[in-house]
Structures are given as structure tokens and as C-alpha cells.
mmCIF file of C-alpha atoms and ligand atoms in Angstrom:
data_model
loop_
_atom_site.group_PDB
_atom_site.id
_atom_site.type_symbol
_atom_site.label_atom_id
_atom_site.label_comp_id
_atom_site.label_asym_id
_atom_site.label_seq_id
_atom_site.Cartn_x
_atom_site.Cartn_y
_atom_site.Cartn_z
ATOM 1 C CA MET A 411 -11.890 -32.179 191.994
ATOM 2 C CA LYS A 412 -15.584 -32.373 191.045
ATOM 3 C CA LYS A 413 -16.358 -34.154 194.267
ATOM 4 C CA ASN A 414 -14.584 -31.414 196.117
ATOM 5 C CA LEU A 415 -17.018 -28.652 195.331
ATOM 6 C CA LYS A 416 -17.942 -28.280 198.979
ATOM 7 C CA LYS A 417 -14.294 -27.930 199.907
ATOM 8 C CA VAL A 418 -13.729 -25.413 197.166
ATOM 9 C CA LEU A 419 -16.679 -23.370 198.301
ATOM 10 C CA ALA A 420 -15.391 -23.565 201.843
ATOM 11 C CA LEU A 421 -12.068 -22.267 200.617
ATOM 12 C CA LEU A 422 -13.806 -19.443 198.852
ATOM 13 C CA MET A 423 -15.389 -18.606 202.159
ATOM 14 C CA CYS A 424 -11.866 -17.612 203.128
ATOM 15 C CA THR A 425 -10.725 -16.041 199.891
ATOM 16 C CA THR A 426 -13.964 -14.981 198.262
ATOM 17 C CA VAL A 427 -14.129 -13.847 194.704
ATOM 18 C CA VAL A 428 -13.514 -10.244 195.494
ATOM 19 C CA LEU A 429 -14.619 -8.499 192.374
ATOM 20 C CA THR A 430 -13.341 -5.021 192.931
ATOM 21 C CA THR A 431 -11.902 -2.250 190.885
ATOM 22 C CA ALA A 432 -8.153 -1.858 190.646
ATOM 23 C CA MET A 433 -8.393 1.180 192.840
ATOM 24 C CA GLY A 434 -10.186 -0.743 195.524
ATOM 25 C CA CYS A 435 -7.511 -3.389 195.648
ATOM 26 C CA GLY A 436 -4.304 -1.814 194.421
ATOM 27 C CA GLY A 437 -3.412 -0.081 197.631
ATOM 28 C CA SER A 438 -3.499 -3.216 199.700
ATOM 29 C CA SER A 439 0.206 -3.877 199.762
ATOM 30 C CA ASP A 440 1.308 -0.284 199.949
ATOM 31 C CA ASP A 441 -0.679 0.541 203.007
ATOM 32 C CA GLY A 442 0.060 -2.687 204.802
ATOM 33 C CA ALA A 443 -3.502 -3.883 204.378
ATOM 34 C CA ALA A 444 -2.315 -6.986 202.578
ATOM 35 C CA SER A 445 -2.113 -8.876 205.837
ATOM 36 C CA ASP A 446 -5.705 -8.023 206.559
ATOM 37 C CA ALA A 447 -6.959 -9.254 203.244
ATOM 38 C CA GLY A 448 -8.009 -12.607 204.655
ATOM 39 C CA ASP A 449 -10.176 -10.936 207.281
ATOM 40 C CA THR A 450 -11.868 -8.681 204.794
ATOM 41 C CA ALA A 451 -12.430 -11.595 202.505
ATOM 42 C CA THR A 452 -13.982 -13.668 205.271
ATOM 43 C CA GLU A 453 -16.471 -10.942 205.991
ATOM 44 C CA GLU A 454 -17.541 -10.767 202.389
ATOM 45 C CA ALA A 455 -17.466 -14.498 201.961
ATOM 46 C CA GLY A 456 -21.094 -15.585 202.035
ATOM 47 C CA GLU A 457 -21.726 -14.108 198.610
ATOM 48 C CA ALA A 458 -19.105 -16.117 196.774
ATOM 49 C CA ASP A 459 -20.916 -19.431 196.535
ATOM 50 C CA ASP A 460 -23.997 -17.783 195.102
ATOM 51 C CA ALA A 461 -22.103 -15.923 192.403
ATOM 52 C CA GLY A 462 -22.237 -18.685 189.793
ATOM 53 C CA ASP A 463 -25.937 -19.365 190.290
ATOM 54 C CA ALA A 464 -26.743 -15.688 190.154
ATOM 55 C CA ALA A 465 -24.804 -15.172 186.917
ATOM 56 C CA ALA A 466 -26.430 -18.176 185.259
ATOM 57 C CA ASP A 467 -29.905 -17.195 186.469
ATOM 58 C CA ALA A 468 -29.449 -13.659 185.222
ATOM 59 C CA ALA A 469 -28.459 -14.926 181.791
ATOM 60 C CA GLU A 470 -31.511 -17.174 181.644
ATOM 61 C CA THR A 471 -33.786 -14.344 182.686
ATOM 62 C CA ALA A 472 -32.472 -12.205 179.861
ATOM 63 C CA GLY A 473 -33.152 -15.015 177.412
ATOM 64 C CA VAL A 474 -29.491 -15.787 176.589
ATOM 65 C CA ASP A 475 -29.263 -19.512 176.224
ATOM 66 C CA ILE A 476 -25.997 -20.473 177.877
ATOM 67 C CA LYS A 477 -26.325 -23.969 176.416
ATOM 68 C CA ASP A 478 -25.886 -22.549 172.914
ATOM 69 C CA ALA A 479 -23.240 -19.924 173.664
ATOM 70 C CA LYS A 480 -19.932 -20.490 171.851
ATOM 71 C CA VAL A 481 -16.795 -19.667 173.801
ATOM 72 C CA GLY A 482 -13.208 -19.314 172.557
ATOM 73 C CA ILE A 483 -10.498 -19.771 175.181
ATOM 74 C CA SER A 484 -6.770 -19.470 174.537
ATOM 75 C CA ILE A 485 -4.184 -20.213 177.228
ATOM 76 C CA TYR A 486 -0.687 -18.793 176.735
ATOM 77 C CA GLN A 487 0.925 -22.218 177.139
ATOM 78 C CA PHE A 488 -0.647 -25.569 178.060
ATOM 79 C CA SER A 489 2.535 -26.861 179.709
ATOM 80 C CA ASP A 490 2.355 -24.189 182.460
ATOM 81 C CA ASN A 491 1.489 -26.036 185.714
ATOM 82 C CA PHE A 492 -0.565 -23.235 187.206
ATOM 83 C CA MET A 493 -2.510 -22.452 184.041
ATOM 84 C CA THR A 494 -3.325 -26.154 183.689
ATOM 85 C CA LEU A 495 -5.079 -26.118 187.066
ATOM 86 C CA TYR A 496 -6.751 -22.880 186.031
ATOM 87 C CA ARG A 497 -8.103 -24.041 182.675
ATOM 88 C CA THR A 498 -9.312 -27.358 184.096
ATOM 89 C CA GLU A 499 -11.331 -25.515 186.728
ATOM 90 C CA LEU A 500 -12.553 -22.976 184.155
ATOM 91 C CA VAL A 501 -14.067 -25.584 181.855
ATOM 92 C CA ARG A 502 -15.375 -27.682 184.766
ATOM 93 C CA TYR A 503 -17.168 -24.703 186.268
ATOM 94 C CA MET A 504 -18.604 -23.522 182.943
ATOM 95 C CA VAL A 505 -20.004 -26.927 182.070
ATOM 96 C CA ASP A 506 -20.940 -28.356 185.482
ATOM 97 C CA GLU A 507 -22.157 -25.241 187.201
ATOM 98 C CA LEU A 508 -23.098 -22.648 184.600
ATOM 99 C CA GLY A 509 -24.654 -24.974 182.025
ATOM 100 C CA PHE A 510 -22.393 -24.316 179.019
ATOM 101 C CA THR A 511 -22.186 -27.166 176.500
ATOM 102 C CA GLU A 512 -18.701 -28.687 176.502
ATOM 103 C CA GLY A 513 -18.704 -29.010 172.708
ATOM 104 C CA ASN A 514 -19.282 -25.250 172.391
ATOM 105 C CA ILE A 515 -16.134 -24.422 174.340
ATOM 106 C CA THR A 516 -12.903 -24.414 172.344
ATOM 107 C CA VAL A 517 -9.672 -24.277 174.375
ATOM 108 C CA GLN A 518 -6.494 -23.582 172.427
ATOM 109 C CA ASP A 519 -2.807 -23.774 173.386
ATOM 110 C CA GLY A 520 -1.081 -20.455 172.564
ATOM 111 C CA LYS A 521 2.237 -22.356 172.640
ATOM 112 C CA ASN A 522 3.919 -19.287 174.125
ATOM 113 C CA ASP A 523 3.815 -17.711 170.673
ATOM 114 C CA GLN A 524 1.836 -14.487 170.229
ATOM 115 C CA ALA A 525 1.563 -14.853 166.437
ATOM 116 C CA GLU A 526 0.098 -18.344 166.882
ATOM 117 C CA GLN A 527 -2.332 -17.093 169.505
ATOM 118 C CA THR A 528 -3.400 -14.109 167.377
ATOM 119 C CA ASN A 529 -4.214 -16.619 164.625
ATOM 120 C CA GLN A 530 -6.339 -18.596 167.046
ATOM 121 C CA ILE A 531 -8.200 -15.427 167.994
ATOM 122 C CA ASN A 532 -8.801 -14.671 164.303
ATOM 123 C CA ASN A 533 -10.201 -18.172 163.895
ATOM 124 C CA PHE A 534 -12.478 -17.645 166.897
ATOM 125 C CA ILE A 535 -13.769 -14.490 165.192
ATOM 126 C CA THR A 536 -14.349 -16.296 161.889
ATOM 127 C CA SER A 537 -16.148 -19.152 163.626
ATOM 128 C CA GLY A 538 -18.449 -16.641 165.353
ATOM 129 C CA VAL A 539 -17.830 -17.246 169.052
ATOM 130 C CA ASP A 540 -20.044 -15.242 171.406
ATOM 131 C CA VAL A 541 -17.343 -14.443 173.947
ATOM 132 C CA MET A 542 -13.601 -15.063 174.411
ATOM 133 C CA ILE A 543 -11.559 -15.779 177.526
ATOM 134 C CA LEU A 544 -7.909 -14.986 176.806
ATOM 135 C CA ASN A 545 -4.670 -15.603 178.662
ATOM 136 C CA LEU A 546 -2.408 -13.587 176.379
ATOM 137 C CA VAL A 547 1.096 -14.718 175.528
ATOM 138 C CA GLN A 548 2.152 -11.054 175.654
ATOM 139 C CA SER A 549 -0.046 -8.714 177.612
ATOM 140 C CA SER A 550 1.367 -5.900 175.446
ATOM 141 C CA SER A 551 -0.683 -7.278 172.540
ATOM 142 C CA ALA A 552 -3.936 -6.471 174.362
ATOM 143 C CA PRO A 553 -4.665 -3.220 172.432
ATOM 144 C CA GLN A 554 -4.432 -5.005 169.068
ATOM 145 C CA VAL A 555 -6.401 -8.058 170.243
ATOM 146 C CA THR A 556 -9.058 -5.911 171.915
ATOM 147 C CA ASP A 557 -9.569 -3.947 168.696
ATOM 148 C CA MET A 558 -9.892 -7.148 166.653
ATOM 149 C CA CYS A 559 -12.538 -8.496 169.018
ATOM 150 C CA ASN A 560 -14.319 -5.186 169.428
ATOM 151 C CA ASP A 561 -14.548 -4.696 165.649
ATOM 152 C CA ALA A 562 -16.134 -8.144 165.448
ATOM 153 C CA GLY A 563 -18.529 -7.296 168.312
ATOM 154 C CA ILE A 564 -17.139 -10.031 170.568
ATOM 155 C CA PRO A 565 -16.559 -9.311 174.271
ATOM 156 C CA VAL A 566 -13.291 -10.426 175.863
ATOM 157 C CA VAL A 567 -12.399 -11.543 179.373
ATOM 158 C CA TYR A 568 -8.620 -11.308 179.862
ATOM 159 C CA ILE A 569 -7.192 -13.586 182.537
ATOM 160 C CA ASN A 570 -3.923 -13.993 184.440
ATOM 161 C CA ARG A 571 -1.754 -11.537 182.472
ATOM 162 C CA GLN A 572 -2.888 -8.026 183.128
ATOM 163 C CA PRO A 573 -2.863 -5.499 180.269
ATOM 164 C CA ASP A 574 -1.501 -1.993 180.945
ATOM 165 C CA GLU A 575 -3.642 0.473 182.809
ATOM 166 C CA THR A 576 -3.830 2.719 179.733
ATOM 167 C CA GLU A 577 -5.453 -0.190 177.919
ATOM 168 C CA SER A 578 -8.041 -0.965 180.609
ATOM 169 C CA ASP A 579 -8.771 2.774 180.932
ATOM 170 C CA ARG A 580 -9.516 2.803 177.198
ATOM 171 C CA TRP A 581 -12.112 0.025 177.593
ATOM 172 C CA VAL A 582 -13.998 2.345 179.918
ATOM 173 C CA SER A 583 -13.586 5.567 177.950
ATOM 174 C CA GLU A 584 -14.454 3.925 174.602
ATOM 175 C CA GLY A 585 -17.179 1.653 175.981
ATOM 176 C CA ILE A 586 -15.351 -1.492 174.823
ATOM 177 C CA LYS A 587 -16.613 -4.827 176.126
ATOM 178 C CA ALA A 588 -13.363 -6.052 177.642
ATOM 179 C CA THR A 589 -12.414 -6.848 181.219
ATOM 180 C CA TYR A 590 -9.573 -8.377 183.242
ATOM 181 C CA ILE A 591 -9.651 -10.768 186.186
ATOM 182 C CA GLY A 592 -6.538 -11.722 188.123
ATOM 183 C CA ALA A 593 -4.852 -11.268 191.446
ATOM 184 C CA ASP A 594 -2.792 -8.289 192.621
ATOM 185 C CA ALA A 595 0.770 -9.586 192.423
ATOM 186 C CA ARG A 596 1.944 -6.916 194.858
ATOM 187 C CA GLN A 597 0.028 -8.787 197.534
ATOM 188 C CA SER A 598 1.751 -12.105 196.718
ATOM 189 C CA GLY A 599 5.189 -10.460 196.745
ATOM 190 C CA THR A 600 4.462 -8.827 200.083
ATOM 191 C CA TYR A 601 3.356 -12.169 201.528
ATOM 192 C CA GLN A 602 6.600 -13.811 200.365
ATOM 193 C CA GLY A 603 8.615 -11.128 202.140
ATOM 194 C CA GLU A 604 6.492 -11.532 205.264
ATOM 195 C CA GLU A 605 7.099 -15.282 205.275
ATOM 196 C CA ILE A 606 10.824 -14.625 205.458
ATOM 197 C CA LEU A 607 10.299 -11.998 208.174
ATOM 198 C CA GLU A 608 8.380 -14.602 210.190
ATOM 199 C CA THR A 609 11.413 -16.923 210.399
ATOM 200 C CA GLU A 610 13.455 -16.869 213.616
ATOM 201 C CA ASN A 611 16.223 -14.693 212.140
ATOM 202 C CA LYS A 612 14.098 -12.785 209.596
ATOM 203 C CA GLY A 613 16.140 -14.283 206.781
ATOM 204 C CA ASP A 614 19.507 -13.190 208.138
ATOM 205 C CA ILE A 615 20.764 -16.704 208.846
ATOM 206 C CA ASN A 616 24.447 -15.825 209.222
ATOM 207 C CA GLY A 617 23.733 -12.757 211.351
ATOM 208 C CA ASP A 618 25.753 -10.339 209.219
ATOM 209 C CA GLY A 619 22.961 -7.749 209.318
ATOM 210 C CA LYS A 620 21.608 -8.316 205.813
ATOM 211 C CA VAL A 621 19.446 -10.797 203.950
ATOM 212 C CA SER A 622 21.419 -12.120 200.968
ATOM 213 C CA TYR A 623 19.161 -13.612 198.330
ATOM 214 C CA ILE A 624 18.779 -14.768 194.784
ATOM 215 C CA MET A 625 15.627 -13.944 192.820
ATOM 216 C CA VAL A 626 14.389 -16.454 190.255
ATOM 217 C CA GLN A 627 12.037 -14.432 188.121
ATOM 218 C CA GLY A 628 9.126 -15.410 185.878
ATOM 219 C CA ASP A 629 8.792 -13.922 182.408
ATOM 220 C CA PRO A 630 9.765 -10.279 183.091
ATOM 221 C CA GLU A 631 7.208 -8.985 180.545
ATOM 222 C CA ASN A 632 4.572 -10.217 182.987
ATOM 223 C CA ILE A 633 3.401 -7.848 185.704
ATOM 224 C CA ASP A 634 3.178 -10.770 188.170
ATOM 225 C CA ALA A 635 6.926 -11.306 187.775
ATOM 226 C CA GLN A 636 7.701 -7.599 188.110
ATOM 227 C CA TYR A 637 5.566 -7.023 191.205
ATOM 228 C CA ARG A 638 6.537 -10.227 193.043
ATOM 229 C CA THR A 639 10.197 -9.382 192.516
ATOM 230 C CA GLU A 640 9.750 -5.851 193.771
ATOM 231 C CA TYR A 641 7.302 -6.335 196.636
ATOM 232 C CA SER A 642 8.938 -9.367 198.263
ATOM 233 C CA ILE A 643 12.076 -7.317 198.829
ATOM 234 C CA LYS A 644 10.098 -4.177 199.678
ATOM 235 C CA ALA A 645 8.393 -6.079 202.526
ATOM 236 C CA LEU A 646 11.808 -6.955 204.001
ATOM 237 C CA GLU A 647 13.115 -3.422 203.628
ATOM 238 C CA ASP A 648 9.921 -1.837 204.976
ATOM 239 C CA ALA A 649 10.450 -3.973 208.076
ATOM 240 C CA GLY A 650 13.929 -2.480 208.457
ATOM 241 C CA MET A 651 15.987 -5.351 207.053
ATOM 242 C CA GLU A 652 18.962 -4.642 204.849
ATOM 243 C CA THR A 653 19.011 -6.761 201.706
ATOM 244 C CA GLU A 654 21.658 -7.887 199.252
ATOM 245 C CA GLU A 655 20.729 -9.175 195.814
ATOM 246 C CA LEU A 656 23.327 -11.732 194.744
ATOM 247 C CA LEU A 657 21.524 -12.644 191.522
ATOM 248 C CA LEU A 658 18.331 -11.890 189.624
ATOM 249 C CA GLN A 659 17.661 -14.143 186.665
ATOM 250 C CA ARG A 660 14.639 -14.981 184.536
ATOM 251 C CA GLY A 661 13.401 -18.547 184.801
ATOM 252 C CA ASP A 662 10.243 -17.975 182.715
ATOM 253 C CA TRP A 663 7.989 -19.740 185.286
ATOM 254 C CA ASP A 664 9.681 -23.017 184.406
ATOM 255 C CA GLN A 665 10.825 -25.741 186.842
ATOM 256 C CA VAL A 666 13.850 -26.880 184.814
ATOM 257 C CA LYS A 667 15.106 -23.295 184.523
ATOM 258 C CA GLY A 668 14.498 -22.744 188.250
ATOM 259 C CA GLN A 669 16.638 -25.777 188.999
ATOM 260 C CA GLN A 670 19.461 -24.707 186.665
ATOM 261 C CA ILE A 671 19.589 -21.098 187.856
ATOM 262 C CA THR A 672 19.659 -22.139 191.524
ATOM 263 C CA GLN A 673 22.266 -24.831 190.911
ATOM 264 C CA ASP A 674 24.577 -22.329 189.185
ATOM 265 C CA ALA A 675 23.961 -19.718 191.875
ATOM 266 C CA LEU A 676 24.764 -22.214 194.649
ATOM 267 C CA THR A 677 28.004 -23.066 192.884
ATOM 268 C CA GLN A 678 28.889 -19.389 192.504
ATOM 269 C CA PHE A 679 27.719 -17.974 195.860
ATOM 270 C CA GLY A 680 27.566 -21.043 198.125
ATOM 271 C CA GLU A 681 26.807 -20.284 201.776
ATOM 272 C CA GLN A 682 26.290 -16.612 201.035
ATOM 273 C CA ILE A 683 22.775 -17.402 199.790
ATOM 274 C CA GLU A 684 20.319 -17.184 202.650
ATOM 275 C CA VAL A 685 17.051 -16.899 200.743
ATOM 276 C CA VAL A 686 15.880 -18.169 197.366
ATOM 277 C CA PHE A 687 12.890 -16.153 196.176
ATOM 278 C CA CYS A 688 11.019 -17.682 193.254
ATOM 279 C CA ASN A 689 8.201 -15.864 191.476
ATOM 280 C CA ASN A 690 6.251 -19.148 191.293
ATOM 281 C CA ASP A 691 6.194 -22.655 192.774
ATOM 282 C CA ALA A 692 7.227 -24.461 189.591
ATOM 283 C CA MET A 693 10.586 -22.638 189.684
ATOM 284 C CA ALA A 694 10.758 -23.096 193.474
ATOM 285 C CA LEU A 695 10.331 -26.852 193.073
ATOM 286 C CA GLY A 696 13.267 -26.762 190.657
ATOM 287 C CA ALA A 697 15.232 -24.646 193.137
ATOM 288 C CA LEU A 698 14.502 -27.213 195.868
ATOM 289 C CA GLN A 699 16.070 -29.974 193.749
ATOM 290 C CA ALA A 700 19.229 -27.860 193.389
ATOM 291 C CA ILE A 701 19.254 -26.934 197.093
ATOM 292 C CA GLN A 702 18.982 -30.581 198.148
ATOM 293 C CA ALA A 703 21.623 -31.677 195.621
ATOM 294 C CA ALA A 704 23.985 -29.065 197.108
ATOM 295 C CA GLY A 705 23.458 -30.552 200.580
ATOM 296 C CA ARG A 706 21.743 -27.468 201.972
ATOM 297 C CA THR A 707 18.818 -27.717 204.426
ATOM 298 C CA ILE A 708 15.677 -25.593 204.189
ATOM 299 C CA GLY A 709 14.857 -23.862 207.467
ATOM 300 C CA GLU A 710 18.404 -24.385 208.774
ATOM 301 C CA ASP A 711 20.915 -22.872 206.381
ATOM 302 C CA ILE A 712 18.627 -21.538 203.618
ATOM 303 C CA TYR A 713 15.031 -20.395 203.044
ATOM 304 C CA LEU A 714 12.862 -20.929 199.974
ATOM 305 C CA VAL A 715 9.574 -19.294 198.997
ATOM 306 C CA GLY A 716 7.330 -19.545 195.931
ATOM 307 C CA VAL A 717 3.845 -18.515 194.807
ATOM 308 C CA ASP A 718 0.793 -20.511 193.572
ATOM 309 C CA ALA A 719 0.364 -23.264 196.203
ATOM 310 C CA LEU A 720 0.867 -26.160 193.807
ATOM 311 C CA THR A 721 0.137 -29.401 195.675
ATOM 312 C CA ASP A 722 3.810 -30.459 195.704
ATOM 313 C CA ALA A 723 4.874 -27.112 197.107
ATOM 314 C CA VAL A 724 2.295 -27.185 199.910
ATOM 315 C CA GLN A 725 3.228 -30.793 200.726
ATOM 316 C CA ASN A 726 6.844 -29.635 200.977
ATOM 317 C CA ILE A 727 5.817 -26.983 203.504
ATOM 318 C CA VAL A 728 4.133 -29.693 205.587
ATOM 319 C CA ASP A 729 7.335 -31.760 205.318
ATOM 320 C CA GLY A 730 9.541 -28.785 206.263
ATOM 321 C CA LYS A 731 11.182 -28.564 202.821
ATOM 322 C CA PHE A 732 9.707 -25.222 201.739
ATOM 323 C CA THR A 733 9.590 -22.086 203.868
ATOM 324 C CA GLY A 734 6.341 -20.848 202.356
ATOM 325 C CA THR A 735 4.213 -20.174 199.326
ATOM 326 C CA VAL A 736 1.179 -18.049 198.484
ATOM 327 C CA PHE A 737 -2.095 -19.509 197.266
ATOM 328 C CA ASN A 738 -2.902 -18.069 193.840
ATOM 329 C CA ASP A 739 -6.631 -18.732 193.892
ATOM 330 C CA TYR A 740 -7.308 -20.298 190.509
ATOM 331 C CA PHE A 741 -10.748 -21.428 191.668
ATOM 332 C CA GLY A 742 -11.787 -17.853 192.365
ATOM 333 C CA GLN A 743 -10.130 -16.512 189.203
ATOM 334 C CA ALA A 744 -11.492 -19.202 186.872
ATOM 335 C CA GLN A 745 -14.995 -18.984 188.293
ATOM 336 C CA GLY A 746 -14.876 -15.192 188.250
ATOM 337 C CA ALA A 747 -13.753 -15.252 184.584
ATOM 338 C CA ALA A 748 -16.647 -17.515 183.633
ATOM 339 C CA ASP A 749 -19.127 -15.354 185.564
ATOM 340 C CA LEU A 750 -17.829 -12.256 183.743
ATOM 341 C CA ALA A 751 -18.275 -14.037 180.387
ATOM 342 C CA VAL A 752 -21.892 -14.790 181.352
ATOM 343 C CA LYS A 753 -22.431 -11.160 182.280
ATOM 344 C CA PHE A 754 -21.212 -10.085 178.867
ATOM 345 C CA LEU A 755 -23.511 -12.619 177.201
ATOM 346 C CA ASN A 756 -26.297 -11.164 179.275
ATOM 347 C CA GLY A 757 -25.515 -7.614 178.199
ATOM 348 C CA GLU A 758 -24.639 -6.584 181.745
ATOM 349 C CA GLU A 759 -22.046 -3.973 182.682
ATOM 350 C CA VAL A 760 -18.790 -5.279 184.152
ATOM 351 C CA GLU A 761 -15.925 -3.584 185.971
ATOM 352 C CA PRO A 762 -12.726 -3.292 183.876
ATOM 353 C CA ILE A 763 -10.494 -4.780 186.595
ATOM 354 C CA ASN A 764 -11.524 -7.603 188.936
ATOM 355 C CA MET A 765 -9.200 -8.881 191.648
ATOM 356 C CA VAL A 766 -9.159 -12.071 193.716
ATOM 357 C CA ASP A 767 -7.198 -12.259 196.981
ATOM 358 C CA TYR A 768 -4.083 -14.332 197.552
ATOM 359 C CA ILE A 769 -3.610 -16.356 200.779
ATOM 360 C CA LYS A 770 -0.308 -16.753 202.603
ATOM 361 C CA VAL A 771 0.650 -20.432 203.079
ATOM 362 C CA THR A 772 3.064 -21.420 205.866
ATOM 363 C CA THR A 773 3.436 -24.383 208.228
ATOM 364 C CA GLU A 774 0.524 -22.962 210.203
ATOM 365 C CA ASN A 775 -2.124 -23.502 207.523
ATOM 366 C CA ALA A 776 -0.388 -25.769 204.965
ATOM 367 C CA ASN A 777 -2.385 -28.874 205.934
ATOM 368 C CA GLU A 778 -5.630 -26.994 205.720
ATOM 369 C CA ILE A 779 -4.771 -25.577 202.278
ATOM 370 C CA LEU A 780 -3.593 -28.995 201.102
ATOM 371 C CA GLU A 781 -6.955 -30.526 201.982
ATOM 372 C CA LYS A 782 -8.684 -27.868 199.946
ATOM 373 C CA ILE A 783 -6.613 -28.076 196.767
ATOM 374 C CA LYS A 784 -6.136 -31.863 196.659
HETATM 375 C C1 LIG B 43 1.560 -17.858 188.117
HETATM 376 C C2 LIG B 43 2.619 -18.631 187.394
HETATM 377 C C3 LIG B 43 2.236 -18.784 185.953
HETATM 378 C C4 LIG B 43 1.937 -17.443 185.330
HETATM 379 C C5 LIG B 43 1.485 -17.576 183.908
HETATM 380 C C6 LIG B 43 1.312 -16.553 187.405
HETATM 381 O O1 LIG B 43 0.285 -15.868 188.040
HETATM 382 O O2 LIG B 43 1.962 -17.611 189.436
HETATM 383 O O3 LIG B 43 2.811 -19.894 187.964
HETATM 384 O O4 LIG B 43 3.312 -19.424 185.275
HETATM 385 O O5 LIG B 43 0.943 -16.805 186.083
HETATM 386 O O6 LIG B 43 1.235 -16.319 183.353
#
């Protein structure tokens, strides 16, 4: 991946680290602008590759020695495929491009246990870290965690799991040094729906006038799971398609659960299932195993979409075994998170909500995306 910096930067030319306020980005799916996101991003692109340098330079100018800064990072669960790509890029970027010292960065596994993670955060406070980057196990614990950090005078960059709006509003009104960077999951849901609409029969394989689907959901506490579930179907309905939900079940972002849920659903509903929506690629890869085991054929008698653009998923699109996915830009998010941490260290103001664009991935651009993430 290190050797691929050029490729990554080229990719960011398409996605850009669009650091905007929630208001600036939130309407994108509602007003149909989601499809235009790529264009907008391309226009703003040139700035992205300079962002890291600028943040590091600014910190130096202000006399903050990045080399000595101590950083506490906690990831909700190390075994999560997507968050593994994310944290690898986060540490790589901080050390290789921003000049942090690897030994000063502590990365902990929250083990999907909020009590465990809260302990880790307490230990970060005791050990005197200068800034934290947190992927909360439960985003609902943000108010408590923010107060702990704020009382200790430590700024926090929340990643991936977005705290409630009331919480981020409070950071502004109370002048708390906390921020969030992620991607607007409404956009990814909309893209999933659009991928189904772009098939020859718009998802209505059996021509009975409705799209019959199962929804394999991530952890429903997570806004990404809620929005992807809602907006994928909304895109179909907004385009005038009737939909029929045969099953909605939580698979907690997990491949094995995705496989089991889809296998059971195929046994129960058989040919009735025309589309399998999965809130992420890990679960979609599990669903694919079940679909193949049941003798069904993607693109012929069933469609399958995920989110993230894991390498295996994108390869499956190239091979015709996945209908589509959506690139969840962990390069942009990880680099943006690190840049925000530097801004805090530098005493700069940051926006409370910072969003990075998703990119739709279908047979048309799968090879191109694959080259960039490999
Ligand atoms: C990703 C999932 C991941 C989850 C973790 C989502 O944005 O799409 O793959 O499991 O974040 O919170």
C-alpha cells in the first residue's frame, strides 16, 4: 500500500477529502445530488493531496512537535474487515506522511465492548495523550466519553460511527474540542438502490411489478446501518418501483452472519428473492456463498449489492458475481481524521462534522477501483 501513494492520491482526485459541514452534505441524497457527488468532488480535487502537508506544516509553524505528540486510538473491533483497512491507513499516514512517531501512537481493540473501550479511554487520559481518535463501540456513549476527554483537556476526533446531532451541536455551543469525520450513509444507500435500478429489469426479475428483497443489516444502533437500509429502498421507490421486504435481519457487519441469514432466507423464500441488499461487503460476501450454494446466479436470477469496496467484493463485480458495491473511502476518512487531530494539536478551529464522499462501484469502473485499492 505504501508504494501505492500515487494511486491513492489519484483516487482522491476523484473522491477528494470533502471536509464540509453536515448541512453542506446532508441534503445530497434527498435532493438527488448524490449522483453528482463525483463531479463535485473532481472539481475540488486538487486540494486533497496537499491537505496532509498543509496540516503538518501548520503544526510545525505553531511550534507543536508532531514527533512528540502522543495519540490514543481505539477501534470498536479489530476483527472488522473495513476498520482494519481504515486503521492500517490511519497509522501509515500519521507516521509516513505527517511525521508522528510510531511508538507514540497506541491503537487499542475495543473488542465490541463499550465498558472495555471506556477503560481504554480512561487509560489514555491517565497516560496523558495529547489527542484521541475514537471509533466508538456505541455511538450513544459519545456524550459521556466527550465529557471525560473534555474534563481532561484532551481533544477527540470521532470516526466511522457518528454521534447524535444533539451531541455534535453541543460541541459547538459549549466550545468542546470534539469533531466527527465519516461518510454520509444516505449517499451509500442511495447508490445501492441506483445500482439495482441500473439493471435491465430494475430489480424486478420475475416481472410481477415489484422488487422483492431481503435486507441484511449491520448493527442497527449504527447510523450507517439505519441510513443504508432506508435509502437503498427509498431510491427504488423514488424511481417509481414497488418494493416488497421479505426479510430484514441484523447481521452485525459480519460475513458469517451474512451467510447464515441469506442461507435461511433462500430456504424460506426461494425464487421469490430478487435482490439481496447488504449494509456492507463483508455480509455480502457471506450472502454470495449462500447464493452460490443454493444454485442461484447473480445477474440472472438474483442481484446482490454491498458497501465498502473490499477487494474481494470488487473482484467479484469484475467476475460478474456481485451486482455492485459502494466505495467507502477509508483513505480519505483516515487521512482526514489524522489531519483533524493535527489541527487540534495546533490549536486550530475545526468543523464539528466532516464528510467524505462515497463512490458507486459497478462493472463500469470496477477494474479501475480495483487497481486503486489493491
Ligand atoms: C462499514 C462497515 C463496518 C462499520 C463499522 C461501516 O461504515 O461499511 O463495513 O463494519 O462501518 O462501524
